[in-house]
PDB file of C-alpha atoms in Angstrom:
ATOM      1  CA  UNK F   1     188.089 177.995 119.420  1.00 67.00           C
ATOM      2  CA  UNK F   2     187.662 179.195 122.951  1.00 82.00           C
ATOM      3  CA  UNK F   3     186.950 182.877 123.386  1.00 90.00           C
ATOM      4  CA  UNK F   4     185.918 185.476 125.928  1.00 94.00           C
ATOM      5  CA  UNK F   5     183.967 188.560 124.896  1.00 95.00           C
ATOM      6  CA  UNK F   6     183.432 191.768 126.824  1.00 96.00           C
ATOM      7  CA  UNK F   7     180.876 193.736 124.797  1.00 96.00           C
ATOM      8  CA  UNK F   8     181.418 197.072 126.539  1.00 95.00           C
ATOM      9  CA  UNK F   9     184.666 198.929 125.931  1.00 94.00           C
ATOM     10  CA  UNK F  10     183.751 201.782 128.297  1.00 95.00           C
ATOM     11  CA  UNK F  11     181.218 202.017 131.117  1.00 97.00           C
ATOM     12  CA  UNK F  12     180.435 205.199 133.050  1.00 97.00           C
ATOM     13  CA  UNK F  13     178.734 204.911 136.426  1.00 97.00           C
ATOM     14  CA  UNK F  14     177.950 207.461 139.091  1.00 97.00           C
ATOM     15  CA  UNK F  15     179.569 206.974 142.461  1.00 97.00           C
ATOM     16  CA  UNK F  16     177.230 205.014 144.714  1.00 97.00           C
ATOM     17  CA  UNK F  17     175.329 203.477 141.822  1.00 98.00           C
ATOM     18  CA  UNK F  18     175.256 199.772 141.032  1.00 98.00           C
ATOM     19  CA  UNK F  19     177.518 198.220 138.428  1.00 97.00           C
ATOM     20  CA  UNK F  20     177.301 195.300 136.052  1.00 98.00           C
ATOM     21  CA  UNK F  21     180.079 194.423 133.602  1.00 98.00           C
ATOM     22  CA  UNK F  22     179.255 191.866 130.953  1.00 98.00           C
ATOM     23  CA  UNK F  23     181.280 188.842 129.930  1.00 97.00           C
ATOM     24  CA  UNK F  24     180.377 186.048 127.525  1.00 96.00           C
ATOM     25  CA  UNK F  25     182.414 182.935 126.884  1.00 93.00           C
ATOM     26  CA  UNK F  26     182.574 180.336 124.179  1.00 90.00           C
ATOM     27  CA  UNK F  27     184.027 177.010 125.237  1.00 79.00           C
ATOM     28  CA  UNK F  28     183.287 173.377 124.519  1.00 72.00           C
ATOM     29  CA  UNK F  29     182.866 172.636 128.203  1.00 75.00           C
ATOM     30  CA  UNK F  30     182.418 174.826 131.261  1.00 70.00           C
ATOM     31  CA  UNK F  31     185.702 176.624 131.684  1.00 78.00           C
ATOM     32  CA  UNK F  32     187.230 178.093 134.745  1.00 91.00           C
ATOM     33  CA  UNK F  33     186.273 181.774 134.695  1.00 94.00           C
ATOM     34  CA  UNK F  34     187.951 184.766 136.268  1.00 96.00           C
ATOM     35  CA  UNK F  35     187.621 188.501 136.695  1.00 97.00           C
ATOM     36  CA  UNK F  36     190.731 190.637 137.059  1.00 97.00           C
ATOM     37  CA  UNK F  37     191.167 194.366 137.700  1.00 97.00           C
ATOM     38  CA  UNK F  38     194.013 196.539 136.464  1.00 95.00           C
ATOM     39  CA  UNK F  39     194.889 200.038 137.654  1.00 92.00           C
ATOM     40  CA  UNK F  40     196.819 202.241 135.185  1.00 88.00           C
ATOM     41  CA  UNK F  41     200.381 201.065 134.666  1.00 86.00           C
ATOM     42  CA  UNK F  42     199.957 198.123 137.017  1.00 89.00           C
ATOM     43  CA  UNK F  43     199.646 194.380 136.785  1.00 91.00           C
ATOM     44  CA  UNK F  44     196.376 192.476 137.055  1.00 94.00           C
ATOM     45  CA  UNK F  45     194.777 191.599 140.380  1.00 96.00           C
ATOM     46  CA  UNK F  46     192.360 188.707 140.720  1.00 95.00           C
ATOM     47  CA  UNK F  47     188.881 189.772 141.883  1.00 97.00           C
ATOM     48  CA  UNK F  48     187.139 186.410 141.855  1.00 96.00           C
ATOM     49  CA  UNK F  49     186.992 183.031 140.171  1.00 94.00           C
ATOM     50  CA  UNK F  50     184.489 180.333 139.276  1.00 93.00           C
ATOM     51  CA  UNK F  51     185.436 176.683 139.017  1.00 88.00           C
ATOM     52  CA  UNK F  52     182.273 174.768 139.832  1.00 84.00           C
ATOM     53  CA  UNK F  53     179.444 174.585 142.365  1.00 85.00           C
ATOM     54  CA  UNK F  54     177.579 177.673 143.505  1.00 87.00           C
ATOM     55  CA  UNK F  55     177.018 179.873 140.466  1.00 91.00           C
ATOM     56  CA  UNK F  56     177.183 183.095 142.483  1.00 96.00           C
ATOM     57  CA  UNK F  57     180.739 183.773 143.586  1.00 96.00           C
ATOM     58  CA  UNK F  58     181.970 186.441 145.933  1.00 97.00           C
ATOM     59  CA  UNK F  59     185.224 188.253 145.464  1.00 97.00           C
ATOM     60  CA  UNK F  60     187.345 190.956 146.972  1.00 96.00           C
ATOM     61  CA  UNK F  61     186.416 194.648 147.203  1.00 95.00           C
ATOM     62  CA  UNK F  62     182.683 193.867 147.374  1.00 97.00           C
ATOM     63  CA  UNK F  63     182.443 192.361 143.877  1.00 98.00           C
ATOM     64  CA  UNK F  64     180.433 189.305 142.907  1.00 98.00           C
ATOM     65  CA  UNK F  65     179.803 187.438 139.669  1.00 98.00           C
ATOM     66  CA  UNK F  66     177.160 185.019 138.504  1.00 96.00           C
ATOM     67  CA  UNK F  67     177.810 182.128 136.152  1.00 94.00           C
ATOM     68  CA  UNK F  68     174.867 181.454 133.824  1.00 94.00           C
ATOM     69  CA  UNK F  69     175.408 178.419 131.640  1.00 91.00           C
ATOM     70  CA  UNK F  70     172.236 179.025 129.586  1.00 91.00           C
ATOM     71  CA  UNK F  71     173.511 182.457 128.570  1.00 93.00           C
ATOM     72  CA  UNK F  72     177.227 181.588 128.470  1.00 93.00           C
ATOM     73  CA  UNK F  73     177.773 184.581 130.702  1.00 95.00           C
ATOM     74  CA  UNK F  74     179.789 185.481 133.756  1.00 97.00           C
ATOM     75  CA  UNK F  75     178.834 189.069 134.593  1.00 98.00           C
ATOM     76  CA  UNK F  76     180.549 191.059 137.318  1.00 98.00           C
ATOM     77  CA  UNK F  77     178.455 193.112 139.730  1.00 98.00           C
ATOM     78  CA  UNK F  78     178.847 195.518 142.598  1.00 98.00           C
ATOM     79  CA  UNK F  79     175.922 197.080 144.498  1.00 97.00           C
ATOM     80  CA  UNK F  80     177.556 200.464 145.063  1.00 97.00           C
ATOM     81  CA  UNK F  81     180.710 201.670 143.335  1.00 97.00           C
ATOM     82  CA  UNK F  82     183.381 203.861 144.864  1.00 96.00           C
ATOM     83  CA  UNK F  83     185.642 206.295 143.027  1.00 96.00           C
ATOM     84  CA  UNK F  84     188.530 203.900 143.709  1.00 95.00           C
ATOM     85  CA  UNK F  85     186.835 201.262 141.529  1.00 97.00           C
ATOM     86  CA  UNK F  86     187.782 203.201 138.390  1.00 97.00           C
ATOM     87  CA  UNK F  87     190.058 200.824 136.482  1.00 97.00           C
ATOM     88  CA  UNK F  88     190.213 198.351 133.620  1.00 96.00           C
ATOM     89  CA  UNK F  89     188.380 195.070 134.178  1.00 97.00           C
ATOM     90  CA  UNK F  90     189.188 191.846 132.383  1.00 97.00           C
ATOM     91  CA  UNK F  91     187.192 188.667 132.134  1.00 96.00           C
ATOM     92  CA  UNK F  92     189.207 185.524 131.432  1.00 95.00           C
ATOM     93  CA  UNK F  93     188.638 181.847 130.884  1.00 92.00           C
ATOM     94  CA  UNK F  94     190.684 178.692 130.656  1.00 87.00           C
ATOM     95  CA  UNK F  95     192.126 176.237 133.101  1.00 71.00           C
ATOM     96  CA  UNK F  96     195.001 174.404 131.532  1.00 78.00           C
ATOM     97  CA  UNK F  97     198.733 174.889 131.547  1.00 81.00           C
ATOM     98  CA  UNK F  98     198.482 176.985 128.386  1.00 84.00           C
ATOM     99  CA  UNK F  99     197.238 180.024 130.263  1.00 87.00           C
ATOM    100  CA  UNK F 100     194.045 182.045 130.203  1.00 91.00           C
ATOM    101  CA  UNK F 101     192.161 183.662 127.346  1.00 91.00           C
ATOM    102  CA  UNK F 102     191.273 187.250 128.142  1.00 93.00           C
ATOM    103  CA  UNK F 103     188.552 189.546 126.894  1.00 94.00           C
ATOM    104  CA  UNK F 104     189.588 192.942 125.583  1.00 93.00           C
ATOM    105  CA  UNK F 105     188.648 194.639 128.813  1.00 95.00           C
ATOM    106  CA  UNK F 106     186.086 197.174 129.997  1.00 96.00           C
ATOM    107  CA  UNK F 107     187.243 200.596 131.113  1.00 96.00           C
ATOM    108  CA  UNK F 108     185.201 201.726 134.103  1.00 97.00           C
ATOM    109  CA  UNK F 109     184.780 205.451 134.691  1.00 97.00           C
ATOM    110  CA  UNK F 110     183.253 206.707 137.934  1.00 97.00           C
ATOM    111  CA  UNK F 111     181.401 210.021 137.876  1.00 95.00           C
ATOM    112  CA  UNK F 112     181.272 212.028 141.107  1.00 91.00           C
TER     113      UNK F 112
ATOM    114  CA  UNK N   1     204.070 183.826 150.422  1.00 84.00           C
ATOM    115  CA  UNK N   2     204.687 183.903 146.704  1.00 87.00           C
ATOM    116  CA  UNK N   3     205.882 186.992 144.893  1.00 91.00           C
ATOM    117  CA  UNK N   4     206.694 187.806 141.298  1.00 95.00           C
ATOM    118  CA  UNK N   5     209.093 190.468 140.114  1.00 96.00           C
ATOM    119  CA  UNK N   6     209.581 191.974 136.677  1.00 96.00           C
ATOM    120  CA  UNK N   7     212.256 194.362 135.471  1.00 96.00           C
ATOM    121  CA  UNK N   8     212.849 196.815 134.112  1.00 97.00           C
ATOM    122  CA  UNK N   9     209.557 198.571 134.774  1.00 96.00           C
ATOM    123  CA  UNK N  10     210.082 200.998 131.904  1.00 96.00           C
ATOM    124  CA  UNK N  11     212.261 200.743 128.825  1.00 96.00           C
ATOM    125  CA  UNK N  12     212.754 202.995 125.804  1.00 97.00           C
ATOM    126  CA  UNK N  13     214.704 201.372 123.001  1.00 97.00           C
ATOM    127  CA  UNK N  14     215.559 202.292 119.379  1.00 98.00           C
ATOM    128  CA  UNK N  15     214.369 200.157 116.492  1.00 97.00           C
ATOM    129  CA  UNK N  16     216.826 197.360 115.788  1.00 97.00           C
ATOM    130  CA  UNK N  17     218.226 197.171 119.303  1.00 97.00           C
ATOM    131  CA  UNK N  18     218.067 194.009 121.464  1.00 97.00           C
ATOM    132  CA  UNK N  19     215.673 193.398 124.330  1.00 97.00           C
ATOM    133  CA  UNK N  20     215.772 191.475 127.548  1.00 97.00           C
ATOM    134  CA  UNK N  21     212.934 191.502 130.079  1.00 98.00           C
ATOM    135  CA  UNK N  22     213.302 189.379 133.187  1.00 98.00           C
ATOM    136  CA  UNK N  23     210.783 187.807 135.509  1.00 98.00           C
ATOM    137  CA  UNK N  24     211.449 185.951 138.754  1.00 97.00           C
ATOM    138  CA  UNK N  25     209.028 184.134 141.030  1.00 96.00           C
ATOM    139  CA  UNK N  26     209.730 183.523 144.700  1.00 95.00           C
ATOM    140  CA  UNK N  27     208.079 181.306 147.279  1.00 92.00           C
ATOM    141  CA  UNK N  28     207.037 178.464 144.996  1.00 90.00           C
ATOM    142  CA  UNK N  29     208.640 175.722 142.975  1.00 88.00           C
ATOM    143  CA  UNK N  30     208.030 174.413 139.461  1.00 91.00           C
ATOM    144  CA  UNK N  31     205.542 177.124 138.519  1.00 93.00           C
ATOM    145  CA  UNK N  32     204.037 177.496 135.074  1.00 94.00           C
ATOM    146  CA  UNK N  33     205.282 180.798 133.686  1.00 95.00           C
ATOM    147  CA  UNK N  34     203.742 183.105 131.099  1.00 96.00           C
ATOM    148  CA  UNK N  35     204.521 186.204 129.071  1.00 96.00           C
ATOM    149  CA  UNK N  36     201.567 188.303 127.904  1.00 95.00           C
ATOM    150  CA  UNK N  37     201.578 191.505 125.871  1.00 95.00           C
ATOM    151  CA  UNK N  38     198.971 194.175 126.327  1.00 93.00           C
ATOM    152  CA  UNK N  39     198.363 196.643 123.527  1.00 83.00           C
ATOM    153  CA  UNK N  40     195.843 199.454 123.778  1.00 75.00           C
ATOM    154  CA  UNK N  41     192.315 198.257 123.091  1.00 69.00           C
ATOM    155  CA  UNK N  42     193.395 194.689 122.393  1.00 72.00           C
ATOM    156  CA  UNK N  43     193.353 193.010 125.756  1.00 85.00           C
ATOM    157  CA  UNK N  44     196.057 190.556 126.722  1.00 91.00           C
ATOM    158  CA  UNK N  45     197.766 188.377 124.163  1.00 91.00           C
ATOM    159  CA  UNK N  46     199.609 185.270 125.321  1.00 92.00           C
ATOM    160  CA  UNK N  47     203.108 185.217 123.840  1.00 94.00           C
ATOM    161  CA  UNK N  48     204.890 182.326 125.539  1.00 95.00           C
ATOM    162  CA  UNK N  49     204.400 179.867 128.338  1.00 94.00           C
ATOM    163  CA  UNK N  50     206.620 177.358 130.070  1.00 95.00           C
ATOM    164  CA  UNK N  51     205.829 174.333 132.218  1.00 92.00           C
ATOM    165  CA  UNK N  52     209.438 173.609 133.141  1.00 92.00           C
ATOM    166  CA  UNK N  53     213.092 174.527 132.702  1.00 94.00           C
ATOM    167  CA  UNK N  54     213.989 174.761 129.034  1.00 92.00           C
ATOM    168  CA  UNK N  55     210.397 174.084 127.922  1.00 93.00           C
ATOM    169  CA  UNK N  56     208.950 176.981 125.953  1.00 94.00           C
ATOM    170  CA  UNK N  57     205.694 177.068 123.995  1.00 92.00           C
ATOM    171  CA  UNK N  58     205.070 179.915 121.591  1.00 90.00           C
ATOM    172  CA  UNK N  59     201.535 181.050 120.921  1.00 84.00           C
ATOM    173  CA  UNK N  60     202.142 183.514 118.105  1.00 81.00           C
ATOM    174  CA  UNK N  61     204.908 183.906 115.516  1.00 66.00           C
ATOM    175  CA  UNK N  62     206.769 187.114 116.169  1.00 78.00           C
ATOM    176  CA  UNK N  63     210.024 188.921 116.656  1.00 88.00           C
ATOM    177  CA  UNK N  64     210.378 187.738 120.225  1.00 94.00           C
ATOM    178  CA  UNK N  65     211.726 184.684 122.017  1.00 95.00           C
ATOM    179  CA  UNK N  66     211.593 183.354 125.561  1.00 96.00           C
ATOM    180  CA  UNK N  67     213.863 181.282 127.730  1.00 96.00           C
ATOM    181  CA  UNK N  68     213.653 179.618 131.122  1.00 97.00           C
ATOM    182  CA  UNK N  69     217.183 179.040 132.357  1.00 96.00           C
ATOM    183  CA  UNK N  70     216.113 178.346 135.939  1.00 95.00           C
ATOM    184  CA  UNK N  71     212.985 176.994 137.581  1.00 95.00           C
ATOM    185  CA  UNK N  72     211.688 180.390 138.680  1.00 95.00           C
ATOM    186  CA  UNK N  73     213.188 182.653 136.014  1.00 97.00           C
ATOM    187  CA  UNK N  74     211.566 183.575 132.715  1.00 98.00           C
ATOM    188  CA  UNK N  75     213.192 185.870 130.169  1.00 98.00           C
ATOM    189  CA  UNK N  76     211.680 187.595 127.137  1.00 97.00           C
ATOM    190  CA  UNK N  77     214.146 188.585 124.441  1.00 97.00           C
ATOM    191  CA  UNK N  78     214.522 190.041 121.002  1.00 96.00           C
ATOM    192  CA  UNK N  79     217.584 190.404 118.805  1.00 95.00           C
ATOM    193  CA  UNK N  80     216.185 193.360 116.859  1.00 96.00           C
ATOM    194  CA  UNK N  81     213.191 195.343 118.077  1.00 96.00           C
ATOM    195  CA  UNK N  82     210.453 196.558 115.753  1.00 95.00           C
ATOM    196  CA  UNK N  83     208.148 199.514 116.292  1.00 94.00           C
ATOM    197  CA  UNK N  84     205.282 197.039 116.647  1.00 91.00           C
ATOM    198  CA  UNK N  85     206.974 195.473 119.693  1.00 93.00           C
ATOM    199  CA  UNK N  86     205.972 198.482 121.794  1.00 93.00           C
ATOM    200  CA  UNK N  87     203.532 197.600 124.531  1.00 93.00           C
ATOM    201  CA  UNK N  88     203.038 196.579 128.119  1.00 95.00           C
ATOM    202  CA  UNK N  89     204.521 193.178 128.907  1.00 96.00           C
ATOM    203  CA  UNK N  90     203.206 191.137 131.784  1.00 96.00           C
ATOM    204  CA  UNK N  91     204.763 188.088 133.358  1.00 97.00           C
ATOM    205  CA  UNK N  92     202.538 185.681 135.286  1.00 96.00           C
ATOM    206  CA  UNK N  93     202.773 182.398 137.104  1.00 95.00           C
ATOM    207  CA  UNK N  94     200.409 179.636 138.108  1.00 92.00           C
ATOM    208  CA  UNK N  95     200.794 176.782 140.552  1.00 85.00           C
ATOM    209  CA  UNK N  96     200.292 173.058 140.239  1.00 62.00           C
ATOM    210  CA  UNK N  97     196.581 172.964 141.037  1.00 60.00           C
ATOM    211  CA  UNK N  98     195.737 173.058 137.340  1.00 59.00           C
ATOM    212  CA  UNK N  99     192.913 175.514 137.929  1.00 66.00           C
ATOM    213  CA  UNK N 100     194.560 178.056 135.685  1.00 77.00           C
ATOM    214  CA  UNK N 101     194.546 180.997 138.110  1.00 88.00           C
ATOM    215  CA  UNK N 102     197.311 183.395 137.139  1.00 93.00           C
ATOM    216  CA  UNK N 103     199.276 185.753 139.365  1.00 94.00           C
ATOM    217  CA  UNK N 104     200.746 188.740 137.577  1.00 95.00           C
ATOM    218  CA  UNK N 105     203.814 190.880 137.956  1.00 96.00           C
ATOM    219  CA  UNK N 106     203.675 194.656 137.800  1.00 95.00           C
ATOM    220  CA  UNK N 107     204.496 194.789 134.110  1.00 95.00           C
ATOM    221  CA  UNK N 108     207.192 196.307 131.894  1.00 96.00           C
ATOM    222  CA  UNK N 109     206.403 199.233 129.614  1.00 95.00           C
ATOM    223  CA  UNK N 110     208.411 199.007 126.376  1.00 96.00           C
ATOM    224  CA  UNK N 111     208.533 201.889 123.924  1.00 96.00           C
ATOM    225  CA  UNK N 112     210.364 201.341 120.665  1.00 96.00           C
ATOM    226  CA  UNK N 113     211.293 204.536 118.821  1.00 96.00           C
TER     227      UNK N 113
END
């Protein structure tokens, strides 16, 4: 069965520091992969997506993610976080009409 | 541009009462439509999806049902709510590119007391 795993439930990072959020997937073939961000009480906003081609993808708000087939990973990175980046982050995979499979999310806390 | 609307944004209902959450998409035609539920610490669980009017696929057995009476309208219902139905419900749509990218509404917070 296809699955997406986010190993870290909470991550705390100091403002200005770099960030990496982990995501691992389990699919029979390379899936389409996504990162979404959710502010409290809001819907999900797409940060970036990977379909094929260049394994390093750029997204909005200064985020990027790298697809590594050998590690079945699609980690999200940002060189320098801002207090406004505090939110819940979801990795997701899929690509068919039956929707996306989401990880359980990583709650990002930014320390001043 | 495409937009998606959900209502109500917040709902407090007693156990055993009915439920109706509505979702409407504008600016596109024949979208795929989805209902997800988000419970604390459990990520997003797909409840229902629809690829066309009157076509509903259920992902998990539960106390809920879905309907798609019009091309861009998706409704989540229950005849009798349970305490376990509490959660944050998200409607989403995707286009015909078959790449699976979902666009989400702002969500509906349901509390069953």
